[in-house]
Coordinates of C-alpha atoms in Angstrom, one line a residue:
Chain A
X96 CA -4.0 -44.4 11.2
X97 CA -1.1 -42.3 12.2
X98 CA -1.2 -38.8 9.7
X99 CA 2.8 -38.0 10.2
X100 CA 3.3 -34.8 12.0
X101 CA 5.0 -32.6 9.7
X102 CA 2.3 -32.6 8.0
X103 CA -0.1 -31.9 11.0
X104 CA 2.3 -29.1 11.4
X105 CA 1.4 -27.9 8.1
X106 CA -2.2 -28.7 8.3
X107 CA -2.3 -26.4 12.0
X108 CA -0.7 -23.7 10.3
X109 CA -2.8 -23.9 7.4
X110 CA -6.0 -24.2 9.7
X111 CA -4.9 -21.0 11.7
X112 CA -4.3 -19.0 8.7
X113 CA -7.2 -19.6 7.5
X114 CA -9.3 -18.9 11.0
X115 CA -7.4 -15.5 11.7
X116 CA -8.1 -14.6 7.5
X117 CA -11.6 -15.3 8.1
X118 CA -11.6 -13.5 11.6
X119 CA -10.0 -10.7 10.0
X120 CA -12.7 -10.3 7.1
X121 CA -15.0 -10.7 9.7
X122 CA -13.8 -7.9 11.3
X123 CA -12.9 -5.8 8.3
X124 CA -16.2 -3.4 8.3
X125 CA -17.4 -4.0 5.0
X126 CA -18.5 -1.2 2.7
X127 CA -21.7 0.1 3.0
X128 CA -24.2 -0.8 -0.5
X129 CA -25.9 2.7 0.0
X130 CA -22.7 5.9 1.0
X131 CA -25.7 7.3 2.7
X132 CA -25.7 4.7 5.4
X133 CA -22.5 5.0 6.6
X134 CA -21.6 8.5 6.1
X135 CA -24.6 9.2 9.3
X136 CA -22.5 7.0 12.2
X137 CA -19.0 8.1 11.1
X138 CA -19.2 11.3 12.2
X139 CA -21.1 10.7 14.7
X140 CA -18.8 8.4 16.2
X141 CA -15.9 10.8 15.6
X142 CA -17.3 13.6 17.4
X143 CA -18.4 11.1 20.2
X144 CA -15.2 9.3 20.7
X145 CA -12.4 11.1 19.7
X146 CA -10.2 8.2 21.9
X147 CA -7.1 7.3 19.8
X148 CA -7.3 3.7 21.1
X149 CA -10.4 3.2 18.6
X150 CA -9.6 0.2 16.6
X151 CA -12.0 1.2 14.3
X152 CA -11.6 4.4 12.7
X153 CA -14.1 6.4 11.1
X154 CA -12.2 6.5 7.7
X155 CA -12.3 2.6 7.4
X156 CA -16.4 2.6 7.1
X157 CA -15.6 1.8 3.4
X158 CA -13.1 -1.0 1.9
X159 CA -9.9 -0.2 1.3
X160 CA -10.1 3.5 3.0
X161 CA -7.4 4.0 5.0
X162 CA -7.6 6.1 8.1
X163 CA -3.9 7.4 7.5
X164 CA -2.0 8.1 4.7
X165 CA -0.3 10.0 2.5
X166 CA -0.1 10.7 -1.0
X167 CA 2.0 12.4 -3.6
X168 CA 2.5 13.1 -7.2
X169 CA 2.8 15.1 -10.2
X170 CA -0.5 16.5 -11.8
X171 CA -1.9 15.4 -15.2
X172 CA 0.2 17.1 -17.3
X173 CA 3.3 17.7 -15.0
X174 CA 2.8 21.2 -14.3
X175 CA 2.9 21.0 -10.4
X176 CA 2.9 18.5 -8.0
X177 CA 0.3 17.5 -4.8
X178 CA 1.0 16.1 -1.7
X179 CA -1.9 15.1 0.4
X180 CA -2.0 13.8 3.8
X181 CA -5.1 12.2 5.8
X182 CA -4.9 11.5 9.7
X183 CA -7.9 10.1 11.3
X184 CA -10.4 12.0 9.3
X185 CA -8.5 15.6 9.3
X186 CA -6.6 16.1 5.5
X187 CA -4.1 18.8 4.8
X188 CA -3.1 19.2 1.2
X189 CA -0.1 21.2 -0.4
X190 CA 0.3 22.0 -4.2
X191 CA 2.6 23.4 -5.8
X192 CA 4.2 24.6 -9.5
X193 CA 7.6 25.0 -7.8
X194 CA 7.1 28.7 -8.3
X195 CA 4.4 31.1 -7.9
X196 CA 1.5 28.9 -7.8
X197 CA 0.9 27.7 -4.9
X198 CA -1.9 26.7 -2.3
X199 CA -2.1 24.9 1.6
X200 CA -4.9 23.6 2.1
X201 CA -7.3 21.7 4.7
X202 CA -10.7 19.7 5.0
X203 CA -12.3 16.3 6.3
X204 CA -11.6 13.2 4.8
X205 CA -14.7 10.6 5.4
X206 CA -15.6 7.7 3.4
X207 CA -13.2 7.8 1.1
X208 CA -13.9 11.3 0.3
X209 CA -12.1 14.9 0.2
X210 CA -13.5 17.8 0.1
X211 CA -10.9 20.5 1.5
X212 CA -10.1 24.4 1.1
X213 CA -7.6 27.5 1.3
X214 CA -6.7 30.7 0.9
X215 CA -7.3 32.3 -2.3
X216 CA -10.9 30.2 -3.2
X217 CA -7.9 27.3 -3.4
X218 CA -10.4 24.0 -3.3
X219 CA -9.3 20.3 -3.8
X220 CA -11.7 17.4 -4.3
X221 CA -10.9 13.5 -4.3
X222 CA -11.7 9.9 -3.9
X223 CA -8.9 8.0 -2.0
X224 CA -7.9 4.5 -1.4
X225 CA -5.0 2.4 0.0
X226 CA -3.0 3.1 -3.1
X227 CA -3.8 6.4 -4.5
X228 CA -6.1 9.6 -4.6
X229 CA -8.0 10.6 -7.6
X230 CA -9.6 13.8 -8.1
X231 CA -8.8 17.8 -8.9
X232 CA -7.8 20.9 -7.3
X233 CA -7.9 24.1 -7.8
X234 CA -5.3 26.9 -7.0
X235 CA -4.9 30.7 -8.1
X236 CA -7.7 29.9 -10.7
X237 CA -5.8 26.7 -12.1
X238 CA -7.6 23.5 -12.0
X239 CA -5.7 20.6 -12.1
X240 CA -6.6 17.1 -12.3
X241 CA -4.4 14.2 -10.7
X242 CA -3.9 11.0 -9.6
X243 CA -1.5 10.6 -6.7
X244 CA -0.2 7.4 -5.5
X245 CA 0.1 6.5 -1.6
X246 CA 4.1 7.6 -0.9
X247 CA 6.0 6.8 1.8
X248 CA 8.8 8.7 4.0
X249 CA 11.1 10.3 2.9
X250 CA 8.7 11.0 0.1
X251 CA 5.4 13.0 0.7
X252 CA 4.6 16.6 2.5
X253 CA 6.8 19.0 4.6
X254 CA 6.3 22.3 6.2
X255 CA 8.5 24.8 7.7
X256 CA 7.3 27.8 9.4
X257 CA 9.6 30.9 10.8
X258 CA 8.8 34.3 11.9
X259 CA 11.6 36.5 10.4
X260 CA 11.5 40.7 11.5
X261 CA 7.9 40.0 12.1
X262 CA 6.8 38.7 9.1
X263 CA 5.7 34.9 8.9
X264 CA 7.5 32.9 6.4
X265 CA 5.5 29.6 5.5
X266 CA 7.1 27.5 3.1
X267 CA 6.0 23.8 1.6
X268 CA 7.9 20.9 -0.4
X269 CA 6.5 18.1 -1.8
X270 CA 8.9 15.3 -2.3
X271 CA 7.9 12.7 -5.2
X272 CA 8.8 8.9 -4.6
X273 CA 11.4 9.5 -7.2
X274 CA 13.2 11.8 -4.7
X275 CA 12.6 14.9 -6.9
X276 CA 10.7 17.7 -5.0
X277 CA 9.3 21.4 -5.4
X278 CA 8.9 23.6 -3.1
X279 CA 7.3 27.4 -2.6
X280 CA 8.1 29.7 0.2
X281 CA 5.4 32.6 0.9
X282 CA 7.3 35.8 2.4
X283 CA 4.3 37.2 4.2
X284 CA 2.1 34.1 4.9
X285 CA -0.3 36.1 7.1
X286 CA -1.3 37.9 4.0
X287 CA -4.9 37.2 2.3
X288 CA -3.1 36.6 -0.9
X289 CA 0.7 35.5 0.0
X290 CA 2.5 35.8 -2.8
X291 CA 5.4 32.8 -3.6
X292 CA 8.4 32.5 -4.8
X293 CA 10.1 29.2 -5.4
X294 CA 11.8 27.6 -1.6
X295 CA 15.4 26.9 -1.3
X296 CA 16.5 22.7 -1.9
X297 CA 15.0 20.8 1.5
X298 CA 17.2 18.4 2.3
X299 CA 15.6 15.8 3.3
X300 CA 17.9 13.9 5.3
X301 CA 18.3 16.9 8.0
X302 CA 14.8 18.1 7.2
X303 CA 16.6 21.7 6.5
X304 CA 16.7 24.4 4.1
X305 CA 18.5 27.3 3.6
X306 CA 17.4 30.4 2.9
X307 CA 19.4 33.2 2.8
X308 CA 20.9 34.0 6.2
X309 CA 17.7 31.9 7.7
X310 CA 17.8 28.5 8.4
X311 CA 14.1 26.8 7.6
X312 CA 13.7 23.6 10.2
X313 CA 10.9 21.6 7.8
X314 CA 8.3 19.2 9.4
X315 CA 6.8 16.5 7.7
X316 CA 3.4 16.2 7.8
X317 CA 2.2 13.1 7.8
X318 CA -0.8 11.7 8.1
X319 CA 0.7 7.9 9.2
X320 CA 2.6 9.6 11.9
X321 CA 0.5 12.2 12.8
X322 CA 2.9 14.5 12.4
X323 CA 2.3 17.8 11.6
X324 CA -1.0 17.7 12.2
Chain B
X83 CA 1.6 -42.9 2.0
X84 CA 2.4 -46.5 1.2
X85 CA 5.8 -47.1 2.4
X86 CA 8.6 -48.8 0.2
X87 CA 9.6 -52.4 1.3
X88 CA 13.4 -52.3 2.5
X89 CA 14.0 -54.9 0.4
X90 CA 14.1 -52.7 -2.7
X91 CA 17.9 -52.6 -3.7
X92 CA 19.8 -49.7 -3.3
X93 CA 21.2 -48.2 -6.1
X94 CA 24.5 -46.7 -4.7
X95 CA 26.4 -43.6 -6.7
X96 CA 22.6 -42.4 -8.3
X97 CA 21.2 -39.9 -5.9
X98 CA 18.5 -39.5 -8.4
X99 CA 16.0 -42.0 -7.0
X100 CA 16.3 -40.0 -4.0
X101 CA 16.8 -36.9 -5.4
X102 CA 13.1 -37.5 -7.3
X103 CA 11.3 -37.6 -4.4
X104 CA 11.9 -34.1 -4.1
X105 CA 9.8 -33.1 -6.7
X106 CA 6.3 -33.2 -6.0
X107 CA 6.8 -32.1 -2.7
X108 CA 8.9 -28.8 -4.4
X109 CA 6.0 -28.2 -6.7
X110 CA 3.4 -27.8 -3.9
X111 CA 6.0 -25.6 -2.2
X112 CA 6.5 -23.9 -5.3
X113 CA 2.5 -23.4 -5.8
X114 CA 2.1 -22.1 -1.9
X115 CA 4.7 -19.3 -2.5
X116 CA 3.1 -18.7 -5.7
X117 CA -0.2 -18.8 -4.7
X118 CA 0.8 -16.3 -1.3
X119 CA 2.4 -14.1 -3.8
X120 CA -0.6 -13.9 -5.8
X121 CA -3.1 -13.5 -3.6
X122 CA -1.3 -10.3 -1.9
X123 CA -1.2 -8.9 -5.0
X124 CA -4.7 -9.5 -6.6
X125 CA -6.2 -9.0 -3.3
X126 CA -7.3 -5.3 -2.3
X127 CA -5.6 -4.8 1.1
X128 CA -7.7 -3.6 3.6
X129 CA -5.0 -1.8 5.9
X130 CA -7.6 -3.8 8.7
X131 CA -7.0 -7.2 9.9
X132 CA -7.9 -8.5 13.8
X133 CA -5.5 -7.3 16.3
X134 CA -4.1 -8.3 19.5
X135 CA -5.5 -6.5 22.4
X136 CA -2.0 -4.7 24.3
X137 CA 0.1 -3.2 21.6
X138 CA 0.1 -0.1 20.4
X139 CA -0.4 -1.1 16.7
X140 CA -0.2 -4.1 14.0
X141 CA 3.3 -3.2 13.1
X142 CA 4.3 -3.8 16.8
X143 CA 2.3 -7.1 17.0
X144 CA 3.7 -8.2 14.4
X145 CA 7.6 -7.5 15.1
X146 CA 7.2 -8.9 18.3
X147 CA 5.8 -11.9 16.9
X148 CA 8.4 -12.2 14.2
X149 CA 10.8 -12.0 16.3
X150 CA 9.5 -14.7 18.2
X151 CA 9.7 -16.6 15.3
X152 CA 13.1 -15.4 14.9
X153 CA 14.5 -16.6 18.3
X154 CA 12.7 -20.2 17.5
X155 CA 14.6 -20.3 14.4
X156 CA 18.0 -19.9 15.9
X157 CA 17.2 -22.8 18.3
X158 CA 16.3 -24.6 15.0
X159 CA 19.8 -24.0 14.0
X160 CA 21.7 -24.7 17.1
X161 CA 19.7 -27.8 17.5
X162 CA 20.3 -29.0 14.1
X163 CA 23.5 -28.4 14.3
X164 CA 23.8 -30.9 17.3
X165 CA 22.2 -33.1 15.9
X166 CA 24.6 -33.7 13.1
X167 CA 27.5 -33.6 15.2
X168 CA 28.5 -29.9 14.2
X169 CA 29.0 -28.8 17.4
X170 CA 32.5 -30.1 18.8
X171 CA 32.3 -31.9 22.2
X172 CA 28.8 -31.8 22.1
X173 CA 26.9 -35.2 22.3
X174 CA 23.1 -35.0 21.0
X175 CA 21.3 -35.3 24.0
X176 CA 18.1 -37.3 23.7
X177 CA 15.7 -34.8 24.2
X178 CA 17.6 -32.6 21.0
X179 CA 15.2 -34.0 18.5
X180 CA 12.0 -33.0 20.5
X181 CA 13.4 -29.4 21.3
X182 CA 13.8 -29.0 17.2
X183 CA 10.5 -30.3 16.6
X184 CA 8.6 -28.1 19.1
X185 CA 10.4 -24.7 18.1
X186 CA 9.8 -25.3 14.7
X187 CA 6.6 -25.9 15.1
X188 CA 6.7 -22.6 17.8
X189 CA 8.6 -20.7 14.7
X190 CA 6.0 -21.5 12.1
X191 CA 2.6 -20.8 14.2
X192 CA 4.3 -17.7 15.3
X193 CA 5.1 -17.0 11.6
X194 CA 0.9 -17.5 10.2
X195 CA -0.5 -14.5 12.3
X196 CA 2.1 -12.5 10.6
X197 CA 1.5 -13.6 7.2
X198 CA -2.5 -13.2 7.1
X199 CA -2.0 -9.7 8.4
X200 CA 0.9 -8.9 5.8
X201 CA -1.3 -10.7 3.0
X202 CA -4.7 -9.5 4.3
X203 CA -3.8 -6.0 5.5
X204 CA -0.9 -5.0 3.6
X205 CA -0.9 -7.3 -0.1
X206 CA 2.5 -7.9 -2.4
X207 CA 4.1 -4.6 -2.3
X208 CA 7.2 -3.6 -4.5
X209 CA 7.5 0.1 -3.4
X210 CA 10.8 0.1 -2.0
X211 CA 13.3 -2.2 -2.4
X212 CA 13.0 -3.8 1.4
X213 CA 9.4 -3.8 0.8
X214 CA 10.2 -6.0 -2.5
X215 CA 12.2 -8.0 -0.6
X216 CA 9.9 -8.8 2.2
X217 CA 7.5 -9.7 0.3
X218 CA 9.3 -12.0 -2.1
X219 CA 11.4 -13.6 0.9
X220 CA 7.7 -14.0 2.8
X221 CA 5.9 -16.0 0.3
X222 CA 8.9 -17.9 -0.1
X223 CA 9.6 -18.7 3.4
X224 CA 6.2 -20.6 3.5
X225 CA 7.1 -22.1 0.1
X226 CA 10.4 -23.4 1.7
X227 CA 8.8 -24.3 4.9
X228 CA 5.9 -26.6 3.0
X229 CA 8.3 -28.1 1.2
X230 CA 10.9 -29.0 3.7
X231 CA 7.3 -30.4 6.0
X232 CA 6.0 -32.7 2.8
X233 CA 9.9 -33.9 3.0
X234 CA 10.7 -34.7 6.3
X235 CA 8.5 -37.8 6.7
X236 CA 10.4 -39.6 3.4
X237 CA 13.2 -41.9 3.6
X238 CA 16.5 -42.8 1.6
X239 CA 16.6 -38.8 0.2
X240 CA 20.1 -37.5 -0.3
X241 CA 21.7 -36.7 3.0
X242 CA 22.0 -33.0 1.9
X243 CA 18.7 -32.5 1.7
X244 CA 17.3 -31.4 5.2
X245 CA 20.2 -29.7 6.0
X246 CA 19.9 -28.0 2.7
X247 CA 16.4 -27.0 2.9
X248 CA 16.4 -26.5 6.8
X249 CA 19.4 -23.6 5.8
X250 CA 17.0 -22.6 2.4
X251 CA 13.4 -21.6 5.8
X252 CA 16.2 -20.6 8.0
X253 CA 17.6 -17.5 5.2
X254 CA 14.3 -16.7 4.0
X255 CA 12.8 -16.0 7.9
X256 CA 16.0 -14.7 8.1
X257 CA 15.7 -12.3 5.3
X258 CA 11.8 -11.6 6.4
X259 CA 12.8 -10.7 10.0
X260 CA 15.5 -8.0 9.0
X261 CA 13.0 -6.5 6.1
X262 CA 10.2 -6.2 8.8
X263 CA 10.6 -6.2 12.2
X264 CA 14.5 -5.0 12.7
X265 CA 13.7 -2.3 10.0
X266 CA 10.4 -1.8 12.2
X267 CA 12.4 -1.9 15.8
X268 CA 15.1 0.1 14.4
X269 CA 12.7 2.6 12.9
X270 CA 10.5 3.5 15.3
X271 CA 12.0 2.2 18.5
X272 CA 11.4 -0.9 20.2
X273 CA 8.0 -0.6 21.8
X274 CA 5.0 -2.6 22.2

């Protein structure tokens, strides 16, 4: 009994899919049935082996947490927008009304959870997961609740800084995967309380914007690159 | 697989009797790109599947791999083509038929890593409209692949139907390779 070899071609495929989908679950760490557990040897590890080779990184102690990404959207309501990104446990957040509200800010992200801060008692709290982040932040006494989805470049978080006659110019877009963006530039970013004022069009393409005689080179900041951080 | 006695009379001018074998063997391919599809998109992906030990990152294993895949597939068509005669003043040498089999089967174990890390890692996306793509032209390639395999082995089908199914695996892993790996290469340099 001969079994014809196309389908032994099939069957070998079929039998290596299935080894390597096993091996990979296998090797997927699973998530922890008490947070408690895991949350002790992921920063433990991190501070121990901060090697980029890691295969394993912290963030990925729960299912379905990625160790890089980036998210973006409008908040519940559509009054601003937040951008989020997460590299390899650090997390740098931007939102933003487009106008005068606006708040950077930075944290750990562990387990699946963010817990972050900024200037102005600016404070931002979520869960995330592959697809999107859930939780609330507040800036200049606002609270706002969202739920961002996981965006991809072009779309997601950029930064330009300059130092113009002394003064620091910091400004921030957040472009939605729709392609529509807002942005806030703060004149004297140094300042305890910058105020804003809304930031020229970034174009994305050149990563540019104009403002008045002063060109503003934006970087994206990316947790799946790295960039920015 | 009982096979037909030759004696069964032909029945010239109907392709249907041939034609009809390709049924069953369309549904399971049919059902394997269905199934592929559905389990990316049901299934939570991990953004974690094994790796190979000497890239820098899934996304380079995988284009490399791909592309592997790729290169075995244009043999496939080069070799096909000799063996049908398309290639003027080019006699099918004996060896042709082997050299098909062999990167085909190179093409499609080359192909599975790929998959289970797309499927596993990654799930059915639609985000973008490459990312669509690529995941619509991957569970289809597999389709198209199972079906041309449960084919192959069956005789008196329509002449145009390995040519016609071999061209239907060829565009989808065609289709796959530019969504993936020469968007990957192209994007972030060719490196491993």
């Amino acid at each position: 009994m001969k079994i014809k070899t196309p389908y032994l071609t099939l069957l070998t495929g079929a039998a290596l899919g299935v080894v390597l989908l096993v091996a990979s679950m296998l090797a997927t760490p699973k998530a922890p049935a008490a947070p408690a557990a895991a949350a002790t040897p992921a920063p433990a590890s991190s501070a121990a082996q901060p090697s980029p080779a890691s295969p394993t990184p912290t963030a990925t102690a729960v299912a379905n947490v990625p160790a890089r990404a980036n998210y973006a959207g409008e908040v519940n309501g559509g009054g601003a927008s937040v951008a989020i990104s997460i590299h390899r446990g650090q997390a740098i957040a931007y939102v933003c009304n487009g106008s005068v509200i606006e708040a950077w800010l930075t944290g750990t992200a562990a387990n699946g959870h963010l817990t972050m801060t900024g200037k102005g008692h600016a404070r931002l709290s979520a869960t995330y997961r592959t697809k999107r982040a859930v939780g609330h932040v507040v800036a200049h006494g606002v609270r706002y609740t969202f739920s961002a989805p996981a965006v991809h470049k072009p779309s997601g978080l950029y930064r330009a800084i300059a130092v113009v006659r002394g003064a620091k110019i910091k400004a921030g877009w957040i472009v939605l995967p729709d392609g529509t963006q807002v942005g806030s530039l703060e004149r004297n970013a140094n300042a305890a309380a910058p105020s804003a004022k809304p930031a020229p069009m970034l174009d994305v393409t050149t990563g540019t914007a104009q403002d008045g005689d002063t060109v503003l080179v934006a970087t994206p900041v990316s947790g799946v690159t790295g960039s920015g951080f | 697989m009982a096979t037909q006695p030759h004696t069964a009379p032909p029945r010239p001018g109907r392709a249907d009797s041939g034609a009809a074998k390709l049924v069953v063997p369309s549904l399971i391919g049919a059902l394997v790109a269905l199934t592929l599809g559905v389990y990316g998109h049901l299934h939570n992906p991990t953004g974690y599947a094994i790796n190979i030990a000497g890239f820098s990152s899934p996304g380079a294993v995988k284009s490399w791999l791909a592309t592997g895949a790729f290169a075995f597939a244009l043999v496939q068509v080069g070799s096909a083509l000799v063996m049908y005669g398309k290639v003027p003043r080019v006699a099918a040498p004996s060896w042709i038929g082997g050299l098909h089999r062999w990167s085909g089967r190179a093409a499609f174990l080359l192909a599975v890593p790929v998959a289970v890390h797309c499927l596993y890692a990654l799930g059915f996306q639609h985000y973008s409209t490459r990312v669509l793509v690529h995941s619509l032209l991957g569970c289809a390639f597999f389709g198209a692949f199972t079906i041309k395999m449960l084919v192959l082995p069956k005789s008196e089908l329509p002449s145009w139907t390995l040519p016609a199914l071999g061209a239907l695996v060829f565009t989808a892993l065609t289709g796959v390779w530019f969504t993936s790996a020469y968007w990957f290469f192209s994007t972030f340099g060719i490196r491993h």
